[in-house]
XYZ file of C-alpha atoms in Angstrom:
211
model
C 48.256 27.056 0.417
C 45.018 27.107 -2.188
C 44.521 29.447 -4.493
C 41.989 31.840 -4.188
C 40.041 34.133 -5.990
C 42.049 37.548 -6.659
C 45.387 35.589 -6.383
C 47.816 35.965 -9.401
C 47.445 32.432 -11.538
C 50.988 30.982 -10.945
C 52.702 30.816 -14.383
C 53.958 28.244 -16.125
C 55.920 26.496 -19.173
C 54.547 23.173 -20.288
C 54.353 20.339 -22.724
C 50.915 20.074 -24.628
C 49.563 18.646 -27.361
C 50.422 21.907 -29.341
C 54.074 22.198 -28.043
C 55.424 23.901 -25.322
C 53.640 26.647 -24.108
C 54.036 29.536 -21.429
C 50.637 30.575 -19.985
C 51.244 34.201 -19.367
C 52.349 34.499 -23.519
C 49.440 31.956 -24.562
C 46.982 34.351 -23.321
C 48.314 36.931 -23.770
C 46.284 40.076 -22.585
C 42.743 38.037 -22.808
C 41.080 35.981 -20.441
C 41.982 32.366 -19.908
C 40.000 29.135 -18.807
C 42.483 26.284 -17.322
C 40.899 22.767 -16.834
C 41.470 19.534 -15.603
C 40.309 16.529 -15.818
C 41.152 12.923 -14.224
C 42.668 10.740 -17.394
C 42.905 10.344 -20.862
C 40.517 7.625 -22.297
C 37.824 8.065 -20.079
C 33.924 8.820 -20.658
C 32.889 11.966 -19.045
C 36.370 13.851 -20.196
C 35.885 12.655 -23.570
C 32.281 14.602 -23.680
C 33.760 17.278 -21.860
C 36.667 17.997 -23.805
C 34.382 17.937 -26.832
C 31.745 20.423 -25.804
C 35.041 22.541 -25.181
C 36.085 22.010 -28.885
C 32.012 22.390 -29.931
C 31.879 25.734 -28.249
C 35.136 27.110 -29.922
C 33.298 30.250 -31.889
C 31.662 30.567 -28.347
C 35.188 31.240 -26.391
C 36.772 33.294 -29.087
C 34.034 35.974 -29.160
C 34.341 36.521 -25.473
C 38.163 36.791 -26.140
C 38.701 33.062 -23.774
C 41.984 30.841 -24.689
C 41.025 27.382 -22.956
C 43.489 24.813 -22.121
C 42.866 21.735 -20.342
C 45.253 19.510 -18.368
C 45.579 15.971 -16.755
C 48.395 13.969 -15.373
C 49.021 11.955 -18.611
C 51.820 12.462 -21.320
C 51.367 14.594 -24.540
C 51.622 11.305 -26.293
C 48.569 9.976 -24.566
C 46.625 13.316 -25.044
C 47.541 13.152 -28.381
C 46.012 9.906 -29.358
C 42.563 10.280 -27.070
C 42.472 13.839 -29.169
C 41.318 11.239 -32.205
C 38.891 9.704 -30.021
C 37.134 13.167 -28.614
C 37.133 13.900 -32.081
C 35.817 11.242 -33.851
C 32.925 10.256 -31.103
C 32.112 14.025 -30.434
C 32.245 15.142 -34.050
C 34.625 17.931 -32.990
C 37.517 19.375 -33.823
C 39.922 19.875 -31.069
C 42.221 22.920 -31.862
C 43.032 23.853 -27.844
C 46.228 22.518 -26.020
C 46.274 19.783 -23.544
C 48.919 19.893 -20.846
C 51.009 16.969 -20.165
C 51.615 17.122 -16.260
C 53.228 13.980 -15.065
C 55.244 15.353 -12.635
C 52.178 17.221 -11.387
C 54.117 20.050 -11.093
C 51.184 22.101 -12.163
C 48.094 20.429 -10.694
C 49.622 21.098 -7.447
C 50.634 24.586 -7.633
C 47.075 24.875 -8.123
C 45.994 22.571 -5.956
C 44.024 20.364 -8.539
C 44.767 16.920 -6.652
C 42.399 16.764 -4.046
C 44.056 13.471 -1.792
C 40.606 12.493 -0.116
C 39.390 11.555 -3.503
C 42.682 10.519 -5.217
C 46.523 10.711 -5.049
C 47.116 11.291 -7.950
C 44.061 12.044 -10.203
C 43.526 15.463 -10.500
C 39.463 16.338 -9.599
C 37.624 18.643 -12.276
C 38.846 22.222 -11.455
C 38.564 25.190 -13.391
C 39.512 28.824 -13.358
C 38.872 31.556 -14.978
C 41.870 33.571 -15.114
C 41.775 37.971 -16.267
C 43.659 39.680 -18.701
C 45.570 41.169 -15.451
C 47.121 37.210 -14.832
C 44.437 36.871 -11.553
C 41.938 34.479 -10.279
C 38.619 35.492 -11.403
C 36.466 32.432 -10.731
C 37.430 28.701 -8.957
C 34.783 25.256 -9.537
C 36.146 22.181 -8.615
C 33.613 19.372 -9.273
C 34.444 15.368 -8.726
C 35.256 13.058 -11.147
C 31.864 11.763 -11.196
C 30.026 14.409 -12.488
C 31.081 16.931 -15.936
C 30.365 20.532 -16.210
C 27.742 22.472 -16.821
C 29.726 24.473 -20.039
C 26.566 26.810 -20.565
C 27.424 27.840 -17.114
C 30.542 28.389 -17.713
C 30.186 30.749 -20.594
C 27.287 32.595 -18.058
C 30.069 33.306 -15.859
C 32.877 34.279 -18.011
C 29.850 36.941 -19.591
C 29.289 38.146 -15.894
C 33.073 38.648 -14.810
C 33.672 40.243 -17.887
C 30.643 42.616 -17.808
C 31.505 43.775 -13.719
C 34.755 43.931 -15.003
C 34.216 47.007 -16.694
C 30.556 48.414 -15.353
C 29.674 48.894 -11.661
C 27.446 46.230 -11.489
C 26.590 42.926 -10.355
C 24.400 40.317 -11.832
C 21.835 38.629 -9.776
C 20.718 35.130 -9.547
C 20.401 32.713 -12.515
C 21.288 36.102 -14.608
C 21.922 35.821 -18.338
C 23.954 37.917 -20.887
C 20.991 40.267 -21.757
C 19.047 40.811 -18.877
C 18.641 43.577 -16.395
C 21.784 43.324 -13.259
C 21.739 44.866 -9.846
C 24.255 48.508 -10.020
C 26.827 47.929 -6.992
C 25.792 49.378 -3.371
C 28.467 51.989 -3.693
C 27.139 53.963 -6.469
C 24.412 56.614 -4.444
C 20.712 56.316 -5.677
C 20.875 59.845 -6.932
C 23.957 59.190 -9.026
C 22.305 56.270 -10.764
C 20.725 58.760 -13.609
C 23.660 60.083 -14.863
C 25.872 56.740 -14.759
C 22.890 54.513 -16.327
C 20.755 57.024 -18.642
C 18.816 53.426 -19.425
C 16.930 54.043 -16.482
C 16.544 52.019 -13.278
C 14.420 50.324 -10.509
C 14.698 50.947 -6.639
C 13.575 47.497 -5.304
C 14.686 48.488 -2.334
C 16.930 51.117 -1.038
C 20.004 48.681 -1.467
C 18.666 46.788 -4.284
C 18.454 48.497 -7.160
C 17.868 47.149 -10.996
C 19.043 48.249 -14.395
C 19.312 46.861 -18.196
C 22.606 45.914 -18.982
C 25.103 48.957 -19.280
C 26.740 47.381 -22.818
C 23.962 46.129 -24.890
């Protein structure tokens, strides 16, 4: 059975290139990213990982621990980490998981057979301080992430985490979101004193609660 959004992340201990890790400790009571990517050594993981490592200052103000993952041994990870670093001009300071056995690709259900075996595709989830799924993307091997999107998202869980809103199309950290169907028009006022606009009956706008 897939995971799905809402279900608890299953937990694990692993070998990475920072030593052995358990998840639910490593993050501890912030929010997590877990990634993977096909192999060590090739081109679009090499850019990939290194936006990861570029956008480190990025991450740690929204209170993210990444950690990415492939098939391959520490040992491997450990010498493509030179690599990533010396062709991305990056720094990377974020575990990779070892995962030979696949033990954890497939308790996540990162090995997708119809497009390989054993190669896990490029998943990612975005995992809450509570230990649940907030957010699933798998894309193929062919094509890298979009990192600014990413971030987007992890600003928008963490925002409707806390406010009841939602954030509409192409949103960004900053701009107005849509307050949740729930909350009655005439309550609006007093929850969100920064005002608001009735589009419509069920749509209705207001600047973002926590800026």
């Amino acid at each position: 059975m897939s995971l799905r959004i809402g279900d608890d992340a299953p937990n694990f201990k692993a070998q990475t290139s920072k030593g052995e890790i358990d998840l639910y400790e490593y993050l501890g009571d912030g929010w997590g990213v877990l990634f993977s990517h096909p192999a060590d050594y090739t081109p679009v993981c090499t850019t990939e990982l290194g936006k990861t490592a570029a956008l480190k200052d990025e991450f740690e103000k929204r209170n993210v621990k990444v950690l990415a993952l492939s098939t391959d041994n520490v040992e491997s990870h450990k010498g493509w980490i030179n690599d990533i670093n010396e062709t991305q001009n990056v720094e990377v300071t974020f575990p990779i998981i070892g995962d030979e056995d696949r033990k954890i690709s497939e308790a996540y259900d990162m090995i997708h057979p119809n497009a390989s075996l054993t190669a896990t595709v490029r998943s990612l989830f975005i995992i809450g301080p509570d230990k649940k799924i907030k957010l699933i993307i798998s894309y193929p091997a062919s094509t890298g992430r979009n990192f600014q999107e990413i971030l987007r998202v992890i600003d928008s869980l963490q925002l409707t985490a806390y406010h009841s809103v939602a954030t509409p199309a192409d949103w960004k950290d900053g701009e107005d979101v849509v307050v949740l169907p729930a909350i009655k028009t005439e309550d609006i006022p007093a929850k969100f004193p920064k005002g608001f606009k009735e589009v419509k009956p069920y749509l209705r706008t207001t600047p973002q609660p926590n800026k």
